[in-house]
Amino acid sequence: MKRFAALLVLALSANRLSAQQPPPKPLPTNPLQARLARIFDRKEFEPKTFGPFRWMENGKAYTTLEAQPGSKETKDLVRYDAATGARRVLMPASRLVAPATPGGTRPPAAAEKDAQLAAATPGAKALDVEDYAWSDDGKKLLVFADAKKVWRRKTRDDYWLLDVASGVLHRIGASRPESSLMFAKLSPDGTRAAYVSNNDLWVEDVASGAVTRLTSDGSATIINGTADWVYEEELALRDAFRWSPDGKDIAFWRFDQSGVGEFSLINDTDTFYPVVTKIPYPKAGTKNSEAKIGIVSAAGGAPRWVQLPGDPRDTYIAEMEWVDDAQIAIQQLNRLQNTDDVWLADRATGAVHRMLEEKDAAWVDVFHSWRWLPGNRELLWLSERDGWRHAYAAPRDGGAPRLLTPGDFDLADVAGIDEKAGLLYFDASPGDSTRRYLYRVRLDGKGAPERVTPAAAAGTHGYRISPDGHFAVHTFSTANTPPVIDLVRLPSHERVRVLEDNAAAAAAVAGWMRPPIEFFKVDIGGGVSLDGWMIRPETFDPSKKYPLVMYVYGEPAGAEVVDRWDENRGLFHRALASAGYIVGCVDNRGTPALKGRAWRKSIYGEVGVLATADQTAAVKALLASRPYLDPERVASWGWSGVGSMTLNLLFRSPDVYKVGMSVAPVPDQALYDTIYQERYMGLPQQNAEGYKKGSPINFAEGLKGKLLLVHGSGDDNVHYQGSERLVNRLVALEKPFDFMVYPNRTHAINEGEGTSFHLHARLARYLLENMPPGSNAR
């Protein structure tokens, strides 16, 4: 019988492997297409990540999920001692198996020695664990499994609560409709779980299974405890509720979407007749959702509403956290996002008083790294009030914030706090915006910041610091090397152990990394120098001329000239270089480089205008200083905001850019959402000229070169509508162009078998057809 069981396990494993890994499709015979197939179809070069991991016991240990051999679905939960590396399986995959009876409780079974055997039991199923969360006392484990997409992100899960001591596995929300649960969270004492179902908040008692409904008005227009479009997409808010420290109350966001304009997505292909899906989506200058904060007893009852000032449709509640059992801190921005207030709300009455006010002539950036410093008397706050982004300690009583990171440099983000030692860790790179390093500074304001990352380790470093500040999970990469993840001791930065070396990925791409990416600065006049990078062909000969393909973002939401691993997009650029192109990128003014407030906010009210001038000036300077670049063969390509910049460059600088490939662009800024576009442009009713000057659709008559326009018709972020309007404009102008539509694809254009490869192969073919590589002799 044991032999039969072993054979059954092997058979199940083999069948599962064969189902998960069909034979790869033959590679194309064309070398460039073959490279693209290896990148986007076979995914041969994807680096491994580490986790999901969680610090435990104040940093003494950490846990992570580790897949069992031969399966991606069955995962053991493993504990490691941070200092020694001692490994212990806390929860084998065999105990993470859903019961055969729907919605029930699965007690531990001594016979369940193997996850495959358990999954073979009729009706039982091994959980596809996506993530997990520990109770504060470490005795219960909340497992997020079998996640399902809501638009682009997996935000609906099945939730299972595991009692670590007994091994009993209990499904949370079994009484609610299947696949309706979102964002389950345990109470601080681990006795209850709160979650969102059908836009209402619910609390479930873990022991009895009794369920209490906390809100009752959830509907298509009323949202409790989760986010509307604006807050999910632009403020990264998804789980929009917070347990009080004593576990008696829950504070939550409530959104009223009534009156918000609805955008229709039309699915023409999946059914016999088209299916129309309507999404409340506020375009620039139109009505936002009404947002407010409620406080409700976890035992049920009517919510108490926080009395924030202003029109709730013309303000944003960017962040909300409990300070203690008496107060909640709430971050509120006005509609123009140039005033940012922190209010302290009374738990019992909802009354508020202002603790902090931040103002800027352009806009105020929102950072989600704010936290209370030891003692809860000061809030860690990021501000550009002195012209640089610095960390401050803002007194709870409303006094003037105290500078923590002095110097003429920008802080990139907060990495962590060592409370016992009184140290703040942060990411920065003074004097070189293309890299990221770890620094630390004393919380009492004494002494200057000091670098923790070793001086010889040029590149980009990221850190997840333990609660006690003694260890960090450290990720390091460069533009030429995939990420290496290790555990380091702080502040010495001594390596304790490697967690993921990605040696296989590094070996696989090693032959493509020659010559290495060159980072440079280009002077565009007027005392302005821009950062850039360049990839040359493997057989580069400086005595010949090469076509130049520029990848450009140019908008205030991202910087591209950073010395870090760029995954598949970077490999796509390497593939183009292998075909004989020089690929380059430059960050213009207005991108969020670590160069001070004036640099970043120079584009306020005219997004796209200064960026076009900077990008064109940079290319002209490169052509003048590098004789191996062919001025008759210059192209630009990009996605989203990068696609918009490509249109601007092709339309406004047609004598420089001869070919453009624009993917999912915003041709008319008035068509994008309120919070993003208004942050950088103001309201269209007040800045009509700026919106006109920044929108490439208004300059389409300048098109002279070759244009490929690409969009997914199911794009719920940057709507296909914009590209359709641009098509009409180009047709009216009798301008020839090429157009590629991917039916029902979202903004990522990666849904469906073969889509990513098809798109990048199409881009590559367009270059080959319209700007052949050839290294022409000078």
mmCIF file with all atom_site columns, N, CA, C and O in Angstrom, residues 597-624:
data_model
loop_
_atom_site.group_PDB
_atom_site.id
_atom_site.type_symbol
_atom_site.label_atom_id
_atom_site.label_alt_id
_atom_site.label_comp_id
_atom_site.label_asym_id
_atom_site.label_entity_id
_atom_site.label_seq_id
_atom_site.pdbx_PDB_ins_code
_atom_site.Cartn_x
_atom_site.Cartn_y
_atom_site.Cartn_z
_atom_site.occupancy
_atom_site.B_iso_or_equiv
_atom_site.pdbx_formal_charge
_atom_site.auth_seq_id
_atom_site.auth_comp_id
_atom_site.auth_asym_id
_atom_site.auth_atom_id
_atom_site.pdbx_PDB_model_num
ATOM 1   N N  . ARG A 1 597 ? 13.622 69.929 -5.639  1.00 0.00 ? 597 ARG A N  1
ATOM 2   C CA . ARG A 1 597 ? 12.255 70.292 -5.973  1.00 0.00 ? 597 ARG A CA 1
ATOM 3   C C  . ARG A 1 597 ? 12.152 71.073 -7.276  1.00 0.00 ? 597 ARG A C  1
ATOM 4   O O  . ARG A 1 597 ? 11.265 70.822 -8.094  1.00 0.00 ? 597 ARG A O  1
ATOM 5   N N  . ALA A 1 598 ? 13.037 72.031 -7.502  1.00 0.00 ? 598 ALA A N  1
ATOM 6   C CA . ALA A 1 598 ? 12.934 72.876 -8.692  1.00 0.00 ? 598 ALA A CA 1
ATOM 7   C C  . ALA A 1 598 ? 13.017 72.044 -9.967  1.00 0.00 ? 598 ALA A C  1
ATOM 8   O O  . ALA A 1 598 ? 12.320 72.317 -10.951 1.00 0.00 ? 598 ALA A O  1
ATOM 9   N N  . TRP A 1 599 ? 13.876 71.038 -9.975  1.00 0.00 ? 599 TRP A N  1
ATOM 10  C CA . TRP A 1 599 ? 14.000 70.153 -11.135 1.00 0.00 ? 599 TRP A CA 1
ATOM 11  C C  . TRP A 1 599 ? 12.677 69.431 -11.393 1.00 0.00 ? 599 TRP A C  1
ATOM 12  O O  . TRP A 1 599 ? 12.175 69.410 -12.519 1.00 0.00 ? 599 TRP A O  1
ATOM 13  N N  . ARG A 1 600 ? 12.130 68.842 -10.357 1.00 0.00 ? 600 ARG A N  1
ATOM 14  C CA . ARG A 1 600 ? 10.948 67.997 -10.525 1.00 0.00 ? 600 ARG A CA 1
ATOM 15  C C  . ARG A 1 600 ? 9.711  68.806 -10.887 1.00 0.00 ? 600 ARG A C  1
ATOM 16  O O  . ARG A 1 600 ? 8.847  68.333 -11.637 1.00 0.00 ? 600 ARG A O  1
ATOM 17  N N  . LYS A 1 601 ? 9.593  70.019 -10.374 1.00 0.00 ? 601 LYS A N  1
ATOM 18  C CA . LYS A 1 601 ? 8.340  70.758 -10.530 1.00 0.00 ? 601 LYS A CA 1
ATOM 19  C C  . LYS A 1 601 ? 8.416  71.865 -11.572 1.00 0.00 ? 601 LYS A C  1
ATOM 20  O O  . LYS A 1 601 ? 7.510  72.694 -11.676 1.00 0.00 ? 601 LYS A O  1
ATOM 21  N N  . SER A 1 602 ? 9.466  71.824 -12.367 1.00 0.00 ? 602 SER A N  1
ATOM 22  C CA . SER A 1 602 ? 9.637  72.827 -13.425 1.00 0.00 ? 602 SER A CA 1
ATOM 23  C C  . SER A 1 602 ? 8.587  72.686 -14.516 1.00 0.00 ? 602 SER A C  1
ATOM 24  O O  . SER A 1 602 ? 8.396  73.606 -15.309 1.00 0.00 ? 602 SER A O  1
ATOM 25  N N  . ILE A 1 603 ? 7.910  71.550 -14.582 1.00 0.00 ? 603 ILE A N  1
ATOM 26  C CA . ILE A 1 603 ? 6.959  71.308 -15.680 1.00 0.00 ? 603 ILE A CA 1
ATOM 27  C C  . ILE A 1 603 ? 5.523  71.614 -15.264 1.00 0.00 ? 603 ILE A C  1
ATOM 28  O O  . ILE A 1 603 ? 4.598  71.360 -16.049 1.00 0.00 ? 603 ILE A O  1
ATOM 29  N N  . TYR A 1 604 ? 5.316  72.164 -14.069 1.00 0.00 ? 604 TYR A N  1
ATOM 30  C CA . TYR A 1 604 ? 3.940  72.342 -13.592 1.00 0.00 ? 604 TYR A CA 1
ATOM 31  C C  . TYR A 1 604 ? 3.103  73.175 -14.562 1.00 0.00 ? 604 TYR A C  1
ATOM 32  O O  . TYR A 1 604 ? 3.512  74.255 -15.001 1.00 0.00 ? 604 TYR A O  1
ATOM 33  N N  . GLY A 1 605 ? 1.946  72.645 -14.894 1.00 0.00 ? 605 GLY A N  1
ATOM 34  C CA . GLY A 1 605 ? 1.007  73.333 -15.781 1.00 0.00 ? 605 GLY A CA 1
ATOM 35  C C  . GLY A 1 605 ? 1.280  73.155 -17.248 1.00 0.00 ? 605 GLY A C  1
ATOM 36  O O  . GLY A 1 605 ? 0.466  73.584 -18.082 1.00 0.00 ? 605 GLY A O  1
ATOM 37  N N  . GLU A 1 606 ? 2.415  72.539 -17.617 1.00 0.00 ? 606 GLU A N  1
ATOM 38  C CA . GLU A 1 606 ? 2.758  72.362 -19.032 1.00 0.00 ? 606 GLU A CA 1
ATOM 39  C C  . GLU A 1 606 ? 3.435  71.010 -19.257 1.00 0.00 ? 606 GLU A C  1
ATOM 40  O O  . GLU A 1 606 ? 4.496  70.926 -19.876 1.00 0.00 ? 606 GLU A O  1
ATOM 41  N N  . VAL A 1 607 ? 2.848  69.932 -18.756 1.00 0.00 ? 607 VAL A N  1
ATOM 42  C CA . VAL A 1 607 ? 3.420  68.603 -18.952 1.00 0.00 ? 607 VAL A CA 1
ATOM 43  C C  . VAL A 1 607 ? 3.532  68.313 -20.446 1.00 0.00 ? 607 VAL A C  1
ATOM 44  O O  . VAL A 1 607 ? 2.584  68.485 -21.207 1.00 0.00 ? 607 VAL A O  1
ATOM 45  N N  . GLY A 1 608 ? 4.720  67.900 -20.867 1.00 0.00 ? 608 GLY A N  1
ATOM 46  C CA . GLY A 1 608 ? 4.947  67.563 -22.267 1.00 0.00 ? 608 GLY A CA 1
ATOM 47  C C  . GLY A 1 608 ? 5.662  68.635 -23.062 1.00 0.00 ? 608 GLY A C  1
ATOM 48  O O  . GLY A 1 608 ? 6.287  68.335 -24.084 1.00 0.00 ? 608 GLY A O  1
ATOM 49  N N  . VAL A 1 609 ? 5.592  69.882 -22.608 1.00 0.00 ? 609 VAL A N  1
ATOM 50  C CA . VAL A 1 609 ? 6.172  70.989 -23.377 1.00 0.00 ? 609 VAL A CA 1
ATOM 51  C C  . VAL A 1 609 ? 7.682  71.082 -23.133 1.00 0.00 ? 609 VAL A C  1
ATOM 52  O O  . VAL A 1 609 ? 8.489  70.953 -24.064 1.00 0.00 ? 609 VAL A O  1
ATOM 53  N N  . LEU A 1 610 ? 8.081  71.300 -21.879 1.00 0.00 ? 610 LEU A N  1
ATOM 54  C CA . LEU A 1 610 ? 9.509  71.373 -21.566 1.00 0.00 ? 610 LEU A CA 1
ATOM 55  C C  . LEU A 1 610 ? 10.186 70.030 -21.840 1.00 0.00 ? 610 LEU A C  1
ATOM 56  O O  . LEU A 1 610 ? 11.330 69.979 -22.303 1.00 0.00 ? 610 LEU A O  1
ATOM 57  N N  . ALA A 1 611 ? 9.480  68.936 -21.575 1.00 0.00 ? 611 ALA A N  1
ATOM 58  C CA . ALA A 1 611 ? 10.044 67.609 -21.800 1.00 0.00 ? 611 ALA A CA 1
ATOM 59  C C  . ALA A 1 611 ? 10.399 67.399 -23.265 1.00 0.00 ? 611 ALA A C  1
ATOM 60  O O  . ALA A 1 611 ? 11.464 66.860 -23.598 1.00 0.00 ? 611 ALA A O  1
ATOM 61  N N  . THR A 1 612 ? 9.521  67.839 -24.165 1.00 0.00 ? 612 THR A N  1
ATOM 62  C CA . THR A 1 612 ? 9.798  67.710 -25.601 1.00 0.00 ? 612 THR A CA 1
ATOM 63  C C  . THR A 1 612 ? 11.042 68.506 -25.979 1.00 0.00 ? 612 THR A C  1
ATOM 64  O O  . THR A 1 612 ? 11.900 68.029 -26.732 1.00 0.00 ? 612 THR A O  1
ATOM 65  N N  . ALA A 1 613 ? 11.143 69.724 -25.456 1.00 0.00 ? 613 ALA A N  1
ATOM 66  C CA . ALA A 1 613 ? 12.302 70.569 -25.764 1.00 0.00 ? 613 ALA A CA 1
ATOM 67  C C  . ALA A 1 613 ? 13.580 69.945 -25.224 1.00 0.00 ? 613 ALA A C  1
ATOM 68  O O  . ALA A 1 613 ? 14.613 69.904 -25.909 1.00 0.00 ? 613 ALA A O  1
ATOM 69  N N  . ASP A 1 614 ? 13.543 69.428 -23.985 1.00 0.00 ? 614 ASP A N  1
ATOM 70  C CA . ASP A 1 614 ? 14.733 68.809 -23.389 1.00 0.00 ? 614 ASP A CA 1
ATOM 71  C C  . ASP A 1 614 ? 15.156 67.566 -24.157 1.00 0.00 ? 614 ASP A C  1
ATOM 72  O O  . ASP A 1 614 ? 16.352 67.352 -24.417 1.00 0.00 ? 614 ASP A O  1
ATOM 73  N N  . GLN A 1 615 ? 14.199 66.722 -24.490 1.00 0.00 ? 615 GLN A N  1
ATOM 74  C CA . GLN A 1 615 ? 14.523 65.483 -25.195 1.00 0.00 ? 615 GLN A CA 1
ATOM 75  C C  . GLN A 1 615 ? 15.112 65.778 -26.573 1.00 0.00 ? 615 GLN A C  1
ATOM 76  O O  . GLN A 1 615 ? 16.102 65.164 -26.997 1.00 0.00 ? 615 GLN A O  1
ATOM 77  N N  . THR A 1 616 ? 14.527 66.721 -27.280 1.00 0.00 ? 616 THR A N  1
ATOM 78  C CA . THR A 1 616 ? 15.040 67.072 -28.607 1.00 0.00 ? 616 THR A CA 1
ATOM 79  C C  . THR A 1 616 ? 16.435 67.664 -28.507 1.00 0.00 ? 616 THR A C  1
ATOM 80  O O  . THR A 1 616 ? 17.337 67.320 -29.300 1.00 0.00 ? 616 THR A O  1
ATOM 81  N N  . ALA A 1 617 ? 16.646 68.533 -27.531 1.00 0.00 ? 617 ALA A N  1
ATOM 82  C CA . ALA A 1 617 ? 17.974 69.132 -27.347 1.00 0.00 ? 617 ALA A CA 1
ATOM 83  C C  . ALA A 1 617 ? 19.004 68.065 -26.995 1.00 0.00 ? 617 ALA A C  1
ATOM 84  O O  . ALA A 1 617 ? 20.158 68.115 -27.459 1.00 0.00 ? 617 ALA A O  1
ATOM 85  N N  . ALA A 1 618 ? 18.611 67.080 -26.200 1.00 0.00 ? 618 ALA A N  1
ATOM 86  C CA . ALA A 1 618 ? 19.541 66.021 -25.819 1.00 0.00 ? 618 ALA A CA 1
ATOM 87  C C  . ALA A 1 618 ? 19.951 65.189 -27.029 1.00 0.00 ? 618 ALA A C  1
ATOM 88  O O  . ALA A 1 618 ? 21.132 64.860 -27.200 1.00 0.00 ? 618 ALA A O  1
ATOM 89  N N  . VAL A 1 619 ? 18.985 64.839 -27.877 1.00 0.00 ? 619 VAL A N  1
ATOM 90  C CA . VAL A 1 619 ? 19.316 64.051 -29.071 1.00 0.00 ? 619 VAL A CA 1
ATOM 91  C C  . VAL A 1 619 ? 20.215 64.853 -30.002 1.00 0.00 ? 619 VAL A C  1
ATOM 92  O O  . VAL A 1 619 ? 21.192 64.323 -30.558 1.00 0.00 ? 619 VAL A O  1
ATOM 93  N N  . LYS A 1 620 ? 19.934 66.124 -30.169 1.00 0.00 ? 620 LYS A N  1
ATOM 94  C CA . LYS A 1 620 ? 20.786 66.957 -31.022 1.00 0.00 ? 620 LYS A CA 1
ATOM 95  C C  . LYS A 1 620 ? 22.209 67.019 -30.476 1.00 0.00 ? 620 LYS A C  1
ATOM 96  O O  . LYS A 1 620 ? 23.187 66.956 -31.248 1.00 0.00 ? 620 LYS A O  1
ATOM 97  N N  . ALA A 1 621 ? 22.326 67.132 -29.146 1.00 0.00 ? 621 ALA A N  1
ATOM 98  C CA . ALA A 1 621 ? 23.660 67.184 -28.538 1.00 0.00 ? 621 ALA A CA 1
ATOM 99  C C  . ALA A 1 621 ? 24.384 65.854 -28.715 1.00 0.00 ? 621 ALA A C  1
ATOM 100 O O  . ALA A 1 621 ? 25.600 65.827 -28.971 1.00 0.00 ? 621 ALA A O  1
ATOM 101 N N  . LEU A 1 622 ? 23.674 64.745 -28.603 1.00 0.00 ? 622 LEU A N  1
ATOM 102 C CA . LEU A 1 622 ? 24.297 63.435 -28.799 1.00 0.00 ? 622 LEU A CA 1
ATOM 103 C C  . LEU A 1 622 ? 24.735 63.243 -30.243 1.00 0.00 ? 622 LEU A C  1
ATOM 104 O O  . LEU A 1 622 ? 25.832 62.735 -30.524 1.00 0.00 ? 622 LEU A O  1
ATOM 105 N N  . LEU A 1 623 ? 23.906 63.673 -31.182 1.00 0.00 ? 623 LEU A N  1
ATOM 106 C CA . LEU A 1 623 ? 24.262 63.554 -32.602 1.00 0.00 ? 623 LEU A CA 1
ATOM 107 C C  . LEU A 1 623 ? 25.496 64.396 -32.924 1.00 0.00 ? 623 LEU A C  1
ATOM 108 O O  . LEU A 1 623 ? 26.346 63.987 -33.724 1.00 0.00 ? 623 LEU A O  1
ATOM 109 N N  . ALA A 1 624 ? 25.599 65.563 -32.283 1.00 0.00 ? 624 ALA A N  1
ATOM 110 C CA . ALA A 1 624 ? 26.724 66.449 -32.563 1.00 0.00 ? 624 ALA A CA 1
ATOM 111 C C  . ALA A 1 624 ? 28.025 65.944 -31.951 1.00 0.00 ? 624 ALA A C  1
ATOM 112 O O  . ALA A 1 624 ? 29.115 66.169 -32.507 1.00 0.00 ? 624 ALA A O  1
#
